[in-house]
PDB file of C-alpha atoms in Angstrom:
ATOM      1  CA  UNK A 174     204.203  28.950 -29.057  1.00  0.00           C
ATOM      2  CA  UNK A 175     202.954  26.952 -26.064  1.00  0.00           C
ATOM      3  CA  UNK A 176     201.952  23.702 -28.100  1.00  0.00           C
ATOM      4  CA  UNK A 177     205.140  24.206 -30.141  1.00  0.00           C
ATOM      5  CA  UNK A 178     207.043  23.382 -26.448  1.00  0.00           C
ATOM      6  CA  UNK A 179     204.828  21.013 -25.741  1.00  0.00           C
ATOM      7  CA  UNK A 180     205.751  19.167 -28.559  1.00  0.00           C
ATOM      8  CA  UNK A 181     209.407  19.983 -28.022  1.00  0.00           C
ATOM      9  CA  UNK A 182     209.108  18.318 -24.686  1.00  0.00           C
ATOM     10  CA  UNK A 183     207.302  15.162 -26.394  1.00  0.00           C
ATOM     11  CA  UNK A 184     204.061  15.883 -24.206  1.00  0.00           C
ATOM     12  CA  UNK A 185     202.204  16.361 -27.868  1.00  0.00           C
ATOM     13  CA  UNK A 186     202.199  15.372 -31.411  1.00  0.00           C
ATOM     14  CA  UNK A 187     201.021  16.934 -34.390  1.00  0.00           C
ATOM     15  CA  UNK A 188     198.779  15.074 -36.071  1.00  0.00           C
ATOM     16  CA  UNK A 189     198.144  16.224 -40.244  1.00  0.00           C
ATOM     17  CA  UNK A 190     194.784  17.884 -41.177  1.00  0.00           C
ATOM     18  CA  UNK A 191     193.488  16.703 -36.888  1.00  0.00           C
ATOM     19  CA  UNK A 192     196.151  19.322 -35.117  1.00  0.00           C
ATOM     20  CA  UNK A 193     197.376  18.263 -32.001  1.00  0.00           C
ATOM     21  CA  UNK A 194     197.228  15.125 -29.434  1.00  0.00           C
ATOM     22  CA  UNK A 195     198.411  13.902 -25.570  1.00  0.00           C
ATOM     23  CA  UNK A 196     201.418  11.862 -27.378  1.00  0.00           C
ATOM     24  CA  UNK A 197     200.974   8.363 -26.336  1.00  0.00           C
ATOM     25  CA  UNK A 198     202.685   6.363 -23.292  1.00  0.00           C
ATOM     26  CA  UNK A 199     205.176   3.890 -24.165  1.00  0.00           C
ATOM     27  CA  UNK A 200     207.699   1.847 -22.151  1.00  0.00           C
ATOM     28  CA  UNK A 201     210.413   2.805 -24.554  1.00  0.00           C
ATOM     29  CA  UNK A 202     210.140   6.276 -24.303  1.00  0.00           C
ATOM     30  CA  UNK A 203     209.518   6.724 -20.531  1.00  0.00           C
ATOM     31  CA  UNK A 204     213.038   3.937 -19.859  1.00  0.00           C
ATOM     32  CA  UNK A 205     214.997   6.345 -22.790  1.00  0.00           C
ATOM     33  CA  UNK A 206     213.702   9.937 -20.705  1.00  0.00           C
ATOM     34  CA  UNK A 207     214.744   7.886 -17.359  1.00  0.00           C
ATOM     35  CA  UNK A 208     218.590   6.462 -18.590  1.00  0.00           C
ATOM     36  CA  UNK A 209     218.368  10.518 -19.394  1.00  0.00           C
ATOM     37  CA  UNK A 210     217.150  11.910 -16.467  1.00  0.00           C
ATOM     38  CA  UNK A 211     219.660   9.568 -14.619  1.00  0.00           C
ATOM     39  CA  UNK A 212     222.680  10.399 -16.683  1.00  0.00           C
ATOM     40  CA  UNK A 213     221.674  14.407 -16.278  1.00  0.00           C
ATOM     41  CA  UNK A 214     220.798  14.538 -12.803  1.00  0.00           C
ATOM     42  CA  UNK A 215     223.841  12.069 -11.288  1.00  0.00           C
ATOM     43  CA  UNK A 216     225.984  14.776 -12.712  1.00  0.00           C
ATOM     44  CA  UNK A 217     224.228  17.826 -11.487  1.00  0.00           C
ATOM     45  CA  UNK A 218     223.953  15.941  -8.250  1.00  0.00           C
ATOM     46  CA  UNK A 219     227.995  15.586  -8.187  1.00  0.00           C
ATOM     47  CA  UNK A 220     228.283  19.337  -8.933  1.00  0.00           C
ATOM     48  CA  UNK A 221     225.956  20.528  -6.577  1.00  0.00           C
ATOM     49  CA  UNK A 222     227.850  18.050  -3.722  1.00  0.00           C
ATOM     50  CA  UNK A 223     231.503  19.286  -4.689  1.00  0.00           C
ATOM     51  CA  UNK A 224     229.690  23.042  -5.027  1.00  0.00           C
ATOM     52  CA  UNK A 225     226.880  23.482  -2.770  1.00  0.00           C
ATOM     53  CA  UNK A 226     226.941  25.745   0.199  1.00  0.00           C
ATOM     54  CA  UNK A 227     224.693  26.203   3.582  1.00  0.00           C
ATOM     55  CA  UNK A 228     221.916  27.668   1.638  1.00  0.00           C
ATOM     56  CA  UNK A 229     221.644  24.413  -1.058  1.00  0.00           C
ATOM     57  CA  UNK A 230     222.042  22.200   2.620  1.00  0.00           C
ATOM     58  CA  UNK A 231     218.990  23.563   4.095  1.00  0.00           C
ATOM     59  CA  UNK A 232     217.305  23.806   1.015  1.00  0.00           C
ATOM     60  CA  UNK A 233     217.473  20.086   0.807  1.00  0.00           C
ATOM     61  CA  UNK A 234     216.440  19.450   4.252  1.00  0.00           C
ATOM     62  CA  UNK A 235     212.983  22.061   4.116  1.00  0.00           C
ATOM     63  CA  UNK A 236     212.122  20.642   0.481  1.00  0.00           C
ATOM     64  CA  UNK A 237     212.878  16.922   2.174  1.00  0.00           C
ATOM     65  CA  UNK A 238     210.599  18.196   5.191  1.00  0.00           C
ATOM     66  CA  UNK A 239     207.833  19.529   3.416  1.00  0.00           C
ATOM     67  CA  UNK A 240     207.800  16.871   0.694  1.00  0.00           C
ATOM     68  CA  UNK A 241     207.424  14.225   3.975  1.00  0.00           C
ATOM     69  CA  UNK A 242     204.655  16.365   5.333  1.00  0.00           C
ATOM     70  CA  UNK A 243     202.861  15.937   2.602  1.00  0.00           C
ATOM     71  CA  UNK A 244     203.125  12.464   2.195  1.00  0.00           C
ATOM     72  CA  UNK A 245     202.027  12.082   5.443  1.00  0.00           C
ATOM     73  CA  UNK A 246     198.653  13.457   4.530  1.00  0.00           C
ATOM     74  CA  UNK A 247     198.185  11.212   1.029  1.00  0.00           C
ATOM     75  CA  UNK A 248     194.753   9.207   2.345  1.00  0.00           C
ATOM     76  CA  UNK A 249     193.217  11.983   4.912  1.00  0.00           C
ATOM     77  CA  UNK A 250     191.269  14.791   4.259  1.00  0.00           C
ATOM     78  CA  UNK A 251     194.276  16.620   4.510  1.00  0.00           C
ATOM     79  CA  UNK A 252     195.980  15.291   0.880  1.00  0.00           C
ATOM     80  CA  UNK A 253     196.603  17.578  -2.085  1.00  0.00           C
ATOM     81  CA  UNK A 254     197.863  15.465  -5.053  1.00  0.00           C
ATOM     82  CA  UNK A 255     198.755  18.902  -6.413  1.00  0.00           C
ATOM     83  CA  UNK A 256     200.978  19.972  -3.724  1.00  0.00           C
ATOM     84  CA  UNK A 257     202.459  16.590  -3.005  1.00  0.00           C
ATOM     85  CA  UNK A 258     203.825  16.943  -6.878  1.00  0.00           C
ATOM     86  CA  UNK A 259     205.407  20.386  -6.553  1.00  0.00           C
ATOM     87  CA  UNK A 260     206.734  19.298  -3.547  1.00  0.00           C
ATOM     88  CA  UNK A 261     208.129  16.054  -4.532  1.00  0.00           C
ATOM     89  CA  UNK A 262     209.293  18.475  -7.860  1.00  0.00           C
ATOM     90  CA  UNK A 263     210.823  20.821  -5.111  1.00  0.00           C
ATOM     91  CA  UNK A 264     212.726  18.597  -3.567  1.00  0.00           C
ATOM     92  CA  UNK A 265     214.655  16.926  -6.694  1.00  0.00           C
ATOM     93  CA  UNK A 266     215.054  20.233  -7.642  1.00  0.00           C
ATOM     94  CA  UNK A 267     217.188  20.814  -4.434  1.00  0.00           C
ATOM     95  CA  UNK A 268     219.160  18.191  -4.742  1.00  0.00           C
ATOM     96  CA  UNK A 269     220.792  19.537  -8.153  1.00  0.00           C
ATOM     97  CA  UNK A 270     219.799  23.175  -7.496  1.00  0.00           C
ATOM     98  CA  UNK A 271     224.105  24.252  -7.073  1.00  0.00           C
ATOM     99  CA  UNK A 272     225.114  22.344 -10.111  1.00  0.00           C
ATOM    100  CA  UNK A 273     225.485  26.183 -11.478  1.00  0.00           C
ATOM    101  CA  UNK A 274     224.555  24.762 -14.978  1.00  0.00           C
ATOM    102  CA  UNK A 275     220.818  26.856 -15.871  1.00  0.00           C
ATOM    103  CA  UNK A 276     220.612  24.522 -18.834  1.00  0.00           C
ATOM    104  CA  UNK A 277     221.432  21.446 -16.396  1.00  0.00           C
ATOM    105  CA  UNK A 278     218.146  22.675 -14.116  1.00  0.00           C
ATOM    106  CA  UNK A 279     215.923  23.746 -17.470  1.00  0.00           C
ATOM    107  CA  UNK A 280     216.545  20.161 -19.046  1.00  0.00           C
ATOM    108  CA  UNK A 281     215.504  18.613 -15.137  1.00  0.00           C
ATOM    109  CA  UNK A 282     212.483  20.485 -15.358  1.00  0.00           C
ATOM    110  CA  UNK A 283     211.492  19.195 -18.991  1.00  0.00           C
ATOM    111  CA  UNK A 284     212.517  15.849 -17.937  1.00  0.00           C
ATOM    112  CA  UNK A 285     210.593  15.672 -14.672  1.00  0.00           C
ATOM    113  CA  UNK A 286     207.701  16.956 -16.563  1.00  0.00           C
ATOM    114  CA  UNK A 287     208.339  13.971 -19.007  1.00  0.00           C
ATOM    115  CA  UNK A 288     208.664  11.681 -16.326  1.00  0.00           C
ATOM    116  CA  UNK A 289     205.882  12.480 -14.363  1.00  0.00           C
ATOM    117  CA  UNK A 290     203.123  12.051 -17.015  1.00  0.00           C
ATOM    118  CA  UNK A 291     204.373   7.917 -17.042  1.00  0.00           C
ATOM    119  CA  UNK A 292     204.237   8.098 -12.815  1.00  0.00           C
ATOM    120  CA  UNK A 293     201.430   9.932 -12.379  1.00  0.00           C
ATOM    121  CA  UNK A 294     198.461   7.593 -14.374  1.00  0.00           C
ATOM    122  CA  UNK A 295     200.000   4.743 -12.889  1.00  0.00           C
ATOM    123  CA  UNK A 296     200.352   5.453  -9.528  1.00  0.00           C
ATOM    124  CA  UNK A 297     198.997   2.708  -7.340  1.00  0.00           C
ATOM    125  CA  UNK A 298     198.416   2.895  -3.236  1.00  0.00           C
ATOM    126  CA  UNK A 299     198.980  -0.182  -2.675  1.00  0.00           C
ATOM    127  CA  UNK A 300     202.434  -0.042  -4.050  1.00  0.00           C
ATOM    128  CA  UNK A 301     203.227   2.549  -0.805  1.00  0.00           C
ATOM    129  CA  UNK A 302     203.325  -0.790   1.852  1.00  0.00           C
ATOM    130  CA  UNK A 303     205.663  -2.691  -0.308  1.00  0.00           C
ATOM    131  CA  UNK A 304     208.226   0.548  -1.097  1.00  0.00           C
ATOM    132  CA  UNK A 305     209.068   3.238   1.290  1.00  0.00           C
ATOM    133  CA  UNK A 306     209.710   6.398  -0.878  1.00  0.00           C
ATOM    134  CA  UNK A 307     210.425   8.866   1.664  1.00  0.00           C
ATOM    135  CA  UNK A 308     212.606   6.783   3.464  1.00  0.00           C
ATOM    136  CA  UNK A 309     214.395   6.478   0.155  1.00  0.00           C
ATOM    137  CA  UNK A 310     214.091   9.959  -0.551  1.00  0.00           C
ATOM    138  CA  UNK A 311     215.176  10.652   2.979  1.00  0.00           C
ATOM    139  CA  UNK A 312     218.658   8.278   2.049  1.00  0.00           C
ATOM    140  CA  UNK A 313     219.157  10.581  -0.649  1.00  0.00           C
ATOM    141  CA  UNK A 314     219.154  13.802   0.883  1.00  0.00           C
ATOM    142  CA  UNK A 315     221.683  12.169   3.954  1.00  0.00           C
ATOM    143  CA  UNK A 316     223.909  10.853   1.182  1.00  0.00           C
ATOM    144  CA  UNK A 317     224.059  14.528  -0.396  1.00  0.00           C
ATOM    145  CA  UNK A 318     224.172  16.526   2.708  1.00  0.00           C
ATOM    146  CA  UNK A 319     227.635  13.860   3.187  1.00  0.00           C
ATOM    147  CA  UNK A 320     228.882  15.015   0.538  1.00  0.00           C
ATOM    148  CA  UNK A 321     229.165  11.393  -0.281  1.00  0.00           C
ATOM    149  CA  UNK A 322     228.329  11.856  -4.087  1.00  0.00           C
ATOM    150  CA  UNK A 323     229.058   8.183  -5.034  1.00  0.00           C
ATOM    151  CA  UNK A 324     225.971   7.154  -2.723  1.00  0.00           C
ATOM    152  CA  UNK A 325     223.866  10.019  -3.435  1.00  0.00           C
ATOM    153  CA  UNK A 326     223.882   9.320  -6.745  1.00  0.00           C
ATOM    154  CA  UNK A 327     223.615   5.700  -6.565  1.00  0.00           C
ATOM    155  CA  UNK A 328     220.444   5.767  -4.637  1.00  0.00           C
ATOM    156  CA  UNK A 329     219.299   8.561  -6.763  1.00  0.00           C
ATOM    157  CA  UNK A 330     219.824   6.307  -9.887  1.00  0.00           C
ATOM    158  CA  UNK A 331     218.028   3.486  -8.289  1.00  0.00           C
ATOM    159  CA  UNK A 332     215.106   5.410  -6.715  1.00  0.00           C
ATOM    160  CA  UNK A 333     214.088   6.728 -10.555  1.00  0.00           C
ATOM    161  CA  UNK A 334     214.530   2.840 -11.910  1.00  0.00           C
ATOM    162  CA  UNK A 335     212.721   1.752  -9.573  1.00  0.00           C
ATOM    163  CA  UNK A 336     210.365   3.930 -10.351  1.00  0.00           C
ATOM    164  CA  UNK A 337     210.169   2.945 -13.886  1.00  0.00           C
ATOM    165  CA  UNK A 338     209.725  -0.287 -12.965  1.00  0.00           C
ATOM    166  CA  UNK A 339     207.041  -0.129 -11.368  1.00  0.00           C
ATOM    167  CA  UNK A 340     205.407   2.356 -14.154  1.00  0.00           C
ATOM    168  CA  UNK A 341     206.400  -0.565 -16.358  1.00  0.00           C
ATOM    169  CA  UNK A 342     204.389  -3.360 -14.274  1.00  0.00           C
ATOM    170  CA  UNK A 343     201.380  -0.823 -14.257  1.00  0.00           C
ATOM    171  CA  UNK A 344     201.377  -0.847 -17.704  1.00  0.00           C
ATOM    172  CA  UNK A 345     201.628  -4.670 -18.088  1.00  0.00           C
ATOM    173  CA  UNK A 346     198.996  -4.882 -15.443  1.00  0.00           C
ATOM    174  CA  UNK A 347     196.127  -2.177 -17.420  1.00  0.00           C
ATOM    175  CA  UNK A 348     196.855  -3.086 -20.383  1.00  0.00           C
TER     176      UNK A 348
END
C-alpha cells in the first residue's frame, strides 16, 4: 500500500520485472506540480483570508516564528535540516489551514511533498545572500493576517516561482 501512494504521488515508478525506483527529476514536472501548487494554494489562501479566525491568525504568526528561529540556526551547531523542513511545512500549512476544504489541505501536503524533493537536492547556501526567504515569507504572513488576499497571494505565487527558478538554474548548473 505504501509504494502504491508513493507512486500515486509521483515520488516512484514501477519499473517491469526491476520493481520500484526514486522517479527521476525533471524541470517539466517540478514547473507542472508548481503552476499546481500555485493554482491550489492561491485559492485555499483566499478562503482561509475571507474565513479564518483568531486561532488561524496566531497560528500563522507561531509557525512564521518558529520557522524564523530555525532559520536563524541553518550554519551553527544549532541547525536541524529536519526541523527547518517541518517547520517551513508548518508554516505553509498555516497559511491555508481555514480554507475548510480537507481535500484542499491533503492535495497541499502531496504537493509540498512533490515539491520539496526538486528544492531539497538543490538547495544552495550561497543562494541565502542574494534572496531573503524569511523576509519573503514574513511579507506573506503580513499580507494574510491583512486580510489583503490579492497580495498574499501574489507574493505567495511569486515566492514558489521563484523557487522553481532557482531549482531550475541548479539543475542547469549540475548537470
Amino acid at each position: 500500500e505504501a509504494l502504491s501512494r508513493l507512486q500515486a504521488e509521483r515520488l516512484v515508478m514501477l519499473m517491469p520485472l526491476k520493481g520500484f525506483t526514486v522517479a527521476p527529476l525533471s524541470a517539466f514536472e517540478m514547473w507542472d506540480a508548481i503552476s499546481f501548487r500555485i493554482l491550489l494554494e492561491t485559492e485555499a489562501l483566499r478562503r482561509s483570508i475571507r474565513d479564518g479566525d483568531d486561532r488561524w491568525e496566531a497560528a500563522i504568526v507561531a509557525a512564521l516564528h518558529a520557522l524564523v528561529l530555525q532559520a536563524r540556526r541553518t550554519g551553527t551547531e544549532e541547525a536541524d535540516p529536519d526541523l527547518f523542513e517541518a517547520r517551513h511545512h508548518d508554516f505553509h500549512r498555516a497559511l491555508i489551514a481555514a480554507c475548510n476544504s480537507p481535500r484542499m489541505l491533503e492535495q497541499f501536503d502531496r504537493l509540498y511533498a512533490e515539491c520539496e524533493r526538486y528544492r531539497f537536492p538543490t538547495l544552495d547556501p550561497s543562494a541565502a545572500a542574494r534572496r531573503d526567504v524569511q523576509a519573503e515569507h514574513r511579507a506573506i504572513a503580513d499580507a494574510a493576517l491583512a486580510r489583503d488576499a490579492d497580495t498574499a497571494c501574489d507574493l505567495l505565487a511569486r515566492h514558489y516561482r521563484a523557487t522553481a527558478e532557482r531549482v531550475e538554474a541548479r539543475f542547469r548548473e549540475m548537470a
